[in-house]
Tab-separated table of C-alpha atoms in Angstrom:
chain	number	residue	atom	x	y	z
A	1	UNK	CA	-24.527	31.619	-45.654
A	2	UNK	CA	-24.259	29.598	-48.859
A	3	UNK	CA	-27.121	28.390	-51.043
A	4	UNK	CA	-27.719	24.898	-52.381
A	5	UNK	CA	-27.359	24.381	-56.125
A	6	UNK	CA	-27.945	20.975	-57.685
A	7	UNK	CA	-26.178	19.932	-60.873
A	8	UNK	CA	-26.509	17.045	-63.295
A	9	UNK	CA	-24.305	16.607	-66.350
A	10	UNK	CA	-25.424	15.542	-69.809
A	11	UNK	CA	-23.739	12.147	-69.357
A	12	UNK	CA	-26.270	9.314	-69.528
A	13	UNK	CA	-26.265	5.659	-70.469
A	14	UNK	CA	-28.378	4.517	-73.394
A	15	UNK	CA	-31.334	3.644	-71.152
A	16	UNK	CA	-31.350	6.886	-69.145
A	17	UNK	CA	-33.168	9.998	-70.344
A	18	UNK	CA	-31.660	13.416	-69.524
A	19	UNK	CA	-35.230	14.496	-68.794
A	20	UNK	CA	-35.290	12.285	-65.711
A	21	UNK	CA	-32.335	14.255	-64.398
A	22	UNK	CA	-34.408	17.434	-64.454
A	23	UNK	CA	-37.079	15.691	-62.382
A	24	UNK	CA	-34.463	14.617	-59.851
A	25	UNK	CA	-33.112	18.153	-59.619
A	26	UNK	CA	-36.462	19.800	-58.972
A	27	UNK	CA	-37.336	17.115	-56.428
A	28	UNK	CA	-34.120	18.028	-54.625
A	29	UNK	CA	-35.382	21.627	-54.537
A	30	UNK	CA	-38.595	20.541	-52.801
A	31	UNK	CA	-41.019	20.956	-55.668
A	32	UNK	CA	-43.888	19.241	-53.823
A	33	UNK	CA	-43.432	21.572	-50.836
A	34	UNK	CA	-43.428	24.775	-52.899
A	35	UNK	CA	-46.171	24.048	-55.460
A	36	UNK	CA	-49.582	22.713	-54.504
A	37	UNK	CA	-52.953	21.656	-55.842
A	38	UNK	CA	-54.774	24.345	-57.840
A	39	UNK	CA	-51.841	26.759	-57.666
A	40	UNK	CA	-51.984	28.783	-60.884
A	41	UNK	CA	-48.302	28.641	-61.733
A	42	UNK	CA	-46.508	30.906	-64.188
A	43	UNK	CA	-43.722	28.918	-65.867
A	44	UNK	CA	-41.406	31.678	-67.076
A	45	UNK	CA	-39.212	30.971	-70.093
A	46	UNK	CA	-37.953	32.614	-73.277
A	47	UNK	CA	-39.605	31.344	-76.472
A	48	UNK	CA	-36.673	32.418	-78.654
A	49	UNK	CA	-36.800	34.894	-81.506
A	50	UNK	CA	-37.817	33.686	-84.964
A	51	UNK	CA	-34.714	32.438	-86.794
A	52	UNK	CA	-32.737	31.711	-83.611
A	53	UNK	CA	-31.817	28.045	-83.098
A	54	UNK	CA	-30.014	28.175	-79.743
A	55	UNK	CA	-33.057	28.862	-77.538
A	56	UNK	CA	-34.353	26.430	-74.909
A	57	UNK	CA	-35.624	23.201	-76.455
A	58	UNK	CA	-39.326	22.682	-75.647
A	59	UNK	CA	-38.718	19.062	-74.635
A	60	UNK	CA	-36.811	20.236	-71.536
A	61	UNK	CA	-40.084	21.639	-70.206
A	62	UNK	CA	-41.792	18.264	-70.221
A	63	UNK	CA	-40.473	16.907	-66.878
A	64	UNK	CA	-41.316	20.205	-65.175
A	65	UNK	CA	-44.845	20.341	-66.547
A	66	UNK	CA	-45.437	16.650	-65.821
A	67	UNK	CA	-44.389	17.202	-62.211
A	68	UNK	CA	-46.549	20.291	-61.735
A	69	UNK	CA	-49.544	18.531	-63.275
A	70	UNK	CA	-49.003	15.474	-61.081
A	71	UNK	CA	-49.044	17.741	-58.023
A	72	UNK	CA	-52.320	19.210	-59.248
A	73	UNK	CA	-51.011	22.689	-59.977
A	74	UNK	CA	-52.257	24.654	-62.981
A	75	UNK	CA	-49.199	25.715	-64.999
A	76	UNK	CA	-49.133	28.122	-67.917
A	77	UNK	CA	-46.145	29.074	-70.061
A	78	UNK	CA	-45.348	32.759	-70.119
A	79	UNK	CA	-43.040	35.457	-71.404
A	80	UNK	CA	-43.362	39.200	-71.990
A	81	UNK	CA	-43.320	41.370	-75.089
A	82	UNK	CA	-40.080	42.960	-76.261
A	83	UNK	CA	-38.978	46.563	-76.706
A	84	UNK	CA	-37.278	45.836	-79.987
A	85	UNK	CA	-39.260	45.192	-83.161
A	86	UNK	CA	-39.432	41.501	-84.008
A	87	UNK	CA	-41.675	38.459	-83.723
A	88	UNK	CA	-42.212	39.058	-79.995
A	89	UNK	CA	-43.245	42.740	-80.013
A	90	UNK	CA	-46.945	42.105	-79.445
A	91	UNK	CA	-48.897	39.122	-78.133
A	92	UNK	CA	-50.360	38.103	-81.488
A	93	UNK	CA	-46.947	37.757	-83.158
A	94	UNK	CA	-45.437	36.445	-79.924
A	95	UNK	CA	-47.891	33.532	-79.700
A	96	UNK	CA	-47.388	32.753	-83.372
A	97	UNK	CA	-43.624	32.746	-82.815
A	98	UNK	CA	-43.942	30.444	-79.784
A	99	UNK	CA	-45.852	27.942	-81.899
A	100	UNK	CA	-43.329	28.143	-84.735
A	101	UNK	CA	-40.544	27.417	-82.254
A	102	UNK	CA	-42.286	24.317	-80.895
A	103	UNK	CA	-44.044	25.511	-77.735
A	104	UNK	CA	-47.604	24.972	-78.992
A	105	UNK	CA	-50.402	23.311	-77.057
A	106	UNK	CA	-50.233	20.223	-79.273
A	107	UNK	CA	-46.648	19.651	-78.092
A	108	UNK	CA	-46.796	20.564	-74.401
A	109	UNK	CA	-50.553	20.534	-73.570
A	110	UNK	CA	-50.037	23.740	-71.610
A	111	UNK	CA	-51.642	27.142	-72.251
A	112	UNK	CA	-49.486	30.124	-73.157
A	113	UNK	CA	-50.235	33.572	-71.741
A	114	UNK	CA	-48.153	36.586	-72.743
A	115	UNK	CA	-47.937	38.192	-69.340
A	116	UNK	CA	-47.990	41.915	-70.078
A	117	UNK	CA	-51.014	42.127	-72.368
A	118	UNK	CA	-51.556	42.636	-76.064
A	119	UNK	CA	-48.937	45.365	-76.476
A	120	UNK	CA	-47.018	45.205	-73.217
A	121	UNK	CA	-49.332	47.615	-71.419
A	122	UNK	CA	-50.337	45.565	-68.359
A	123	UNK	CA	-48.156	45.717	-65.265
A	124	UNK	CA	-48.310	45.618	-61.480
A	125	UNK	CA	-45.852	47.612	-59.323
A	126	UNK	CA	-43.909	45.333	-56.975
A	127	UNK	CA	-41.717	46.580	-54.143
A	128	UNK	CA	-37.950	46.307	-54.566
A	129	UNK	CA	-36.477	45.163	-51.222
A	130	UNK	CA	-33.456	47.309	-50.279
A	131	UNK	CA	-33.545	48.925	-53.696
A	132	UNK	CA	-30.946	51.594	-54.389
A	133	UNK	CA	-32.091	52.566	-57.883
A	134	UNK	CA	-35.776	51.593	-57.653
A	135	UNK	CA	-38.438	51.497	-54.986
A	136	UNK	CA	-40.772	49.435	-57.152
A	137	UNK	CA	-40.609	47.455	-60.387
A	138	UNK	CA	-43.177	47.398	-63.220
A	139	UNK	CA	-43.815	43.666	-63.506
A	140	UNK	CA	-46.112	42.020	-66.056
A	141	UNK	CA	-49.550	41.567	-64.487
A	142	UNK	CA	-50.085	37.890	-65.345
A	143	UNK	CA	-46.817	37.042	-63.595
A	144	UNK	CA	-47.519	39.212	-60.562
A	145	UNK	CA	-51.043	37.819	-60.100
A	146	UNK	CA	-50.078	34.149	-60.444
A	147	UNK	CA	-50.155	32.021	-57.300
A	148	UNK	CA	-46.684	30.605	-57.891
A	149	UNK	CA	-43.728	31.081	-60.228
A	150	UNK	CA	-41.382	28.521	-61.784
A	151	UNK	CA	-38.452	29.815	-63.855
A	152	UNK	CA	-36.569	27.830	-66.500
A	153	UNK	CA	-33.554	29.499	-68.092
A	154	UNK	CA	-31.325	28.970	-71.081
A	155	UNK	CA	-27.904	29.943	-69.757
A	156	UNK	CA	-25.837	31.697	-72.451
A	157	UNK	CA	-23.832	34.834	-73.159
A	158	UNK	CA	-25.300	38.304	-73.555
A	159	UNK	CA	-23.965	41.386	-75.301
A	160	UNK	CA	-25.091	43.864	-72.609
A	161	UNK	CA	-24.777	41.851	-69.391
A	162	UNK	CA	-22.066	39.321	-70.241
A	163	UNK	CA	-24.356	36.367	-69.623
A	164	UNK	CA	-28.053	35.696	-69.281
A	165	UNK	CA	-29.495	33.272	-66.765
A	166	UNK	CA	-32.003	33.185	-63.926
A	167	UNK	CA	-31.648	36.794	-62.745
A	168	UNK	CA	-32.073	38.264	-66.220
A	169	UNK	CA	-34.987	35.927	-67.013
A	170	UNK	CA	-36.613	36.959	-63.750
A	171	UNK	CA	-36.066	40.694	-64.290
A	172	UNK	CA	-36.096	41.698	-67.938
A	173	UNK	CA	-38.155	38.619	-68.755
A	174	UNK	CA	-40.917	39.452	-66.246
A	175	UNK	CA	-40.921	43.212	-66.801
A	176	UNK	CA	-43.629	45.006	-68.747
A	177	UNK	CA	-42.722	47.172	-71.727
A	178	UNK	CA	-42.493	50.178	-69.395
A	179	UNK	CA	-40.210	48.207	-67.074
A	180	UNK	CA	-37.936	47.141	-69.909
A	181	UNK	CA	-37.706	50.727	-71.116
A	182	UNK	CA	-36.917	51.838	-67.566
A	183	UNK	CA	-34.010	49.413	-67.342
A	184	UNK	CA	-32.613	49.949	-70.834
A	185	UNK	CA	-32.908	53.695	-71.234
A	186	UNK	CA	-32.473	56.903	-69.300
A	187	UNK	CA	-34.256	58.918	-71.995
A	188	UNK	CA	-37.668	58.863	-73.674
A	189	UNK	CA	-38.300	56.772	-76.822
A	190	UNK	CA	-36.964	58.284	-80.036
A	191	UNK	CA	-38.670	58.897	-83.386
A	192	UNK	CA	-36.993	58.322	-86.743
A	193	UNK	CA	-38.444	61.132	-88.899
A	194	UNK	CA	-37.439	59.307	-92.076
A	195	UNK	CA	-39.782	56.426	-91.246
A	196	UNK	CA	-42.599	58.340	-89.542
A	197	UNK	CA	-45.702	58.964	-91.708
A	198	UNK	CA	-47.480	61.148	-89.100
A	199	UNK	CA	-50.375	58.661	-88.933
A	200	UNK	CA	-51.090	59.563	-85.297
A	201	UNK	CA	-51.389	56.050	-83.873
A	202	UNK	CA	-48.639	56.737	-81.352
A	203	UNK	CA	-50.502	59.828	-80.126
A	204	UNK	CA	-53.678	57.790	-79.630
A	205	UNK	CA	-51.707	55.200	-77.623
A	206	UNK	CA	-50.085	57.813	-75.359
A	207	UNK	CA	-51.999	58.331	-72.100
A	208	UNK	CA	-49.500	60.980	-70.951
A	209	UNK	CA	-50.228	63.403	-73.791
A	210	UNK	CA	-46.519	63.451	-74.603
A	211	UNK	CA	-46.762	63.205	-78.396
A	212	UNK	CA	-47.485	65.918	-80.927
A	213	UNK	CA	-47.877	65.387	-84.662
A	214	UNK	CA	-46.755	67.767	-87.402
A	215	UNK	CA	-44.571	66.593	-90.268
A	216	UNK	CA	-43.683	63.686	-88.001
A	217	UNK	CA	-44.300	62.634	-84.404
A	218	UNK	CA	-42.419	64.362	-81.597
A	219	UNK	CA	-42.136	63.151	-77.995
A	220	UNK	CA	-41.888	65.799	-75.281
A	221	UNK	CA	-41.035	65.999	-71.570
A	222	UNK	CA	-44.453	64.706	-70.494
A	223	UNK	CA	-43.266	61.220	-71.511
A	224	UNK	CA	-43.436	58.749	-68.610
A	225	UNK	CA	-41.448	56.030	-70.382
A	226	UNK	CA	-44.289	53.528	-70.824
A	227	UNK	CA	-43.057	52.821	-74.388
A	228	UNK	CA	-46.574	52.075	-75.655
A	229	UNK	CA	-45.839	54.270	-78.672
A	230	UNK	CA	-43.212	51.744	-79.817
A	231	UNK	CA	-45.708	48.927	-80.289
A	232	UNK	CA	-48.384	51.281	-81.655
A	233	UNK	CA	-46.262	52.500	-84.573
A	234	UNK	CA	-47.044	50.536	-87.765
A	235	UNK	CA	-43.893	51.815	-89.506
A	236	UNK	CA	-41.444	50.852	-86.718
A	237	UNK	CA	-40.404	54.506	-86.593
A	238	UNK	CA	-40.199	54.704	-82.783
A	239	UNK	CA	-37.619	52.857	-80.740
A	240	UNK	CA	-35.717	52.774	-77.469
A	241	UNK	CA	-32.368	54.463	-77.088
A	242	UNK	CA	-30.445	51.635	-75.424
A	243	UNK	CA	-28.175	54.124	-73.730
A	244	UNK	CA	-27.738	52.771	-70.202
A	245	UNK	CA	-24.185	51.716	-69.360
A	246	UNK	CA	-23.703	47.970	-68.967
A	247	UNK	CA	-22.828	48.121	-65.263
A	248	UNK	CA	-25.899	50.244	-64.512
A	249	UNK	CA	-28.080	47.935	-66.593
A	250	UNK	CA	-26.906	44.952	-64.562
A	251	UNK	CA	-27.708	46.771	-61.324
A	252	UNK	CA	-31.193	47.629	-62.559
A	253	UNK	CA	-31.779	44.030	-63.625
A	254	UNK	CA	-30.754	42.754	-60.195
A	255	UNK	CA	-33.238	45.070	-58.466
A	256	UNK	CA	-36.084	44.065	-60.787
A	257	UNK	CA	-35.245	40.410	-60.158
A	258	UNK	CA	-35.259	40.995	-56.415
A	259	UNK	CA	-38.768	42.470	-56.669
A	260	UNK	CA	-40.152	39.398	-58.427
A	261	UNK	CA	-38.386	36.843	-56.242
A	262	UNK	CA	-39.421	38.653	-53.054
A	263	UNK	CA	-43.037	38.750	-54.248
A	264	UNK	CA	-43.207	34.946	-54.498
A	265	UNK	CA	-40.690	34.091	-51.739
A	266	UNK	CA	-40.268	30.475	-52.902
A	267	UNK	CA	-39.380	29.822	-56.553
A	268	UNK	CA	-37.577	26.957	-58.259
A	269	UNK	CA	-35.065	27.919	-60.943
A	270	UNK	CA	-33.819	25.451	-63.534
A	271	UNK	CA	-30.974	26.422	-65.856
A	272	UNK	CA	-30.269	24.481	-69.028
A	273	UNK	CA	-26.592	24.679	-69.993
A	274	UNK	CA	-26.794	23.667	-73.643
A	275	UNK	CA	-26.075	25.679	-76.800
A	276	UNK	CA	-24.185	28.207	-74.679
A	277	UNK	CA	-23.831	30.798	-77.425
A	278	UNK	CA	-22.255	34.267	-76.988
A	279	UNK	CA	-25.438	36.371	-77.337
A	280	UNK	CA	-29.085	36.576	-76.328
A	281	UNK	CA	-31.860	34.384	-77.756
A	282	UNK	CA	-33.622	37.631	-78.739
A	283	UNK	CA	-31.527	37.739	-81.894
A	284	UNK	CA	-32.899	36.294	-85.113
A	285	UNK	CA	-29.798	34.118	-85.415
A	286	UNK	CA	-26.965	32.761	-83.301
A	287	UNK	CA	-23.245	31.985	-83.292
A	288	UNK	CA	-21.563	28.688	-82.423
A	289	UNK	CA	-21.502	27.676	-78.715
A	290	UNK	CA	-18.673	28.878	-76.471
A	291	UNK	CA	-18.324	25.439	-74.805
A	292	UNK	CA	-19.906	22.023	-75.185
A	293	UNK	CA	-23.245	21.164	-73.552
A	294	UNK	CA	-22.835	20.860	-69.786
A	295	UNK	CA	-26.194	19.754	-68.401
A	296	UNK	CA	-28.720	21.150	-65.933
A	297	UNK	CA	-28.777	23.075	-62.662
A	298	UNK	CA	-31.557	23.761	-60.176
A	299	UNK	CA	-31.859	25.925	-57.084
A	300	UNK	CA	-34.269	28.104	-55.139
A	301	UNK	CA	-31.708	30.924	-55.261
A	302	UNK	CA	-31.466	32.783	-58.602
A	303	UNK	CA	-28.150	34.460	-57.817
A	304	UNK	CA	-26.513	31.233	-56.666
A	305	UNK	CA	-27.615	29.265	-59.737
A	306	UNK	CA	-26.255	32.004	-62.009
A	307	UNK	CA	-22.929	32.064	-60.156
A	308	UNK	CA	-22.643	28.271	-60.259
A	309	UNK	CA	-23.487	28.198	-63.979
A	310	UNK	CA	-21.023	31.009	-64.701
A	311	UNK	CA	-18.247	29.282	-62.760
A	312	UNK	CA	-18.847	25.914	-64.435
A	313	UNK	CA	-18.740	27.357	-67.958
A	314	UNK	CA	-15.536	29.273	-67.255
A	315	UNK	CA	-13.932	26.266	-65.536
A	316	UNK	CA	-14.815	24.044	-68.482
A	317	UNK	CA	-13.425	26.536	-70.997
A	318	UNK	CA	-10.335	27.252	-68.912
A	319	UNK	CA	-11.020	30.991	-69.184
A	320	UNK	CA	-13.758	33.579	-68.796
A	321	UNK	CA	-15.442	33.138	-72.176
A	322	UNK	CA	-18.074	35.773	-71.368
A	323	UNK	CA	-15.495	38.467	-70.587
A	324	UNK	CA	-13.584	37.466	-73.697
A	325	UNK	CA	-16.705	37.677	-75.870
A	326	UNK	CA	-17.757	41.050	-74.458
A	327	UNK	CA	-14.604	42.862	-73.223
A	328	UNK	CA	-16.463	46.195	-72.878
A	329	UNK	CA	-18.228	44.984	-69.721
A	330	UNK	CA	-17.687	43.056	-66.506
A	331	UNK	CA	-20.052	40.048	-66.412
A	332	UNK	CA	-19.768	39.841	-62.632
A	333	UNK	CA	-21.169	43.306	-61.873
A	334	UNK	CA	-24.553	41.715	-61.248
A	335	UNK	CA	-23.155	39.507	-58.475
A	336	UNK	CA	-21.602	42.531	-56.747
A	337	UNK	CA	-24.881	44.471	-56.778
A	338	UNK	CA	-26.884	41.465	-55.587
A	339	UNK	CA	-24.544	41.191	-52.614
A	340	UNK	CA	-24.849	44.940	-51.968
A	341	UNK	CA	-28.650	44.867	-51.670
A	342	UNK	CA	-28.760	41.504	-49.885
A	343	UNK	CA	-30.422	39.598	-52.716
A	344	UNK	CA	-29.577	35.910	-53.026
A	345	UNK	CA	-26.191	34.322	-52.404
A	346	UNK	CA	-23.017	34.363	-54.441
A	347	UNK	CA	-21.669	31.643	-52.162
A	348	UNK	CA	-23.082	28.231	-52.996
A	349	UNK	CA	-22.724	24.529	-52.278
A	350	UNK	CA	-22.847	22.494	-55.464
A	351	UNK	CA	-24.275	18.986	-55.168
A	352	UNK	CA	-23.977	16.643	-58.137
A	353	UNK	CA	-27.040	14.542	-58.882
A	354	UNK	CA	-26.649	11.481	-61.132
């Protein structure tokens, strides 16, 4: 069975706003049937790393937030803290970064909640339906406890998955620090002895008793992979060994995404196909786009909207620009695993909305 995906291009006359197209798309998805009065609604997005200029433009959120507010829902913008060290490693810096990138309350009149707590410590286990790798996923608590979820994606390339869209935003984007570590690494966090000052903050943050301090910190086999030591270290001496193979990473991401989608059952996904750069918005910079701006897509199926977006970009370019950018991986591994566990649809019916 195929899924419905709605598409609207960037083409507009001088009196037509592209923002109205987003409203039309989410109306096609049945926004008033899915979201209701007083529903506390997590609007999941990526605020973009400091220095990046390709990330989702805040103005594209306006038609979504206006619609949710008109319905009487209670939306909040949300993302989760990162494993890597940057402007999104903890909630204090993350909120500051969101404001610097234009997502402040004065612009969008919508609260921001970083979903996994001050240092990424808050998560709720959610069941993974038909999971092969996981039985449950460690999902940020503020996402898991929301009444409803709305996901808006910046569709672009990615150096470890080929592309990033709805499934990655749903999985890695909704995972706690422990969940991110679980997907990215098969080993415990690692300590750089050259940077470590043996201050002991990591040991105080470790509930598993897995850290000992001598000349520098050492992490032993008691480690449960929560990665709290990473955010606790003031010298950035502890990090994740991003050692999981790209195909395995994609499979893990699909299963995490399935857990979140299954938890909410009905979710609207909007993908913005502008500034389609080769790599993730987590970088503090960005390359030129792979193709010109293509427009917007919406669906209630995260796999279908990713497949439709992927196909449109490649059709427009006349080649697989994601495979060309990242020849060490197969960008379509995620679709194969989604089909294997019965998550979403890779077959879709694309309807153009003017």
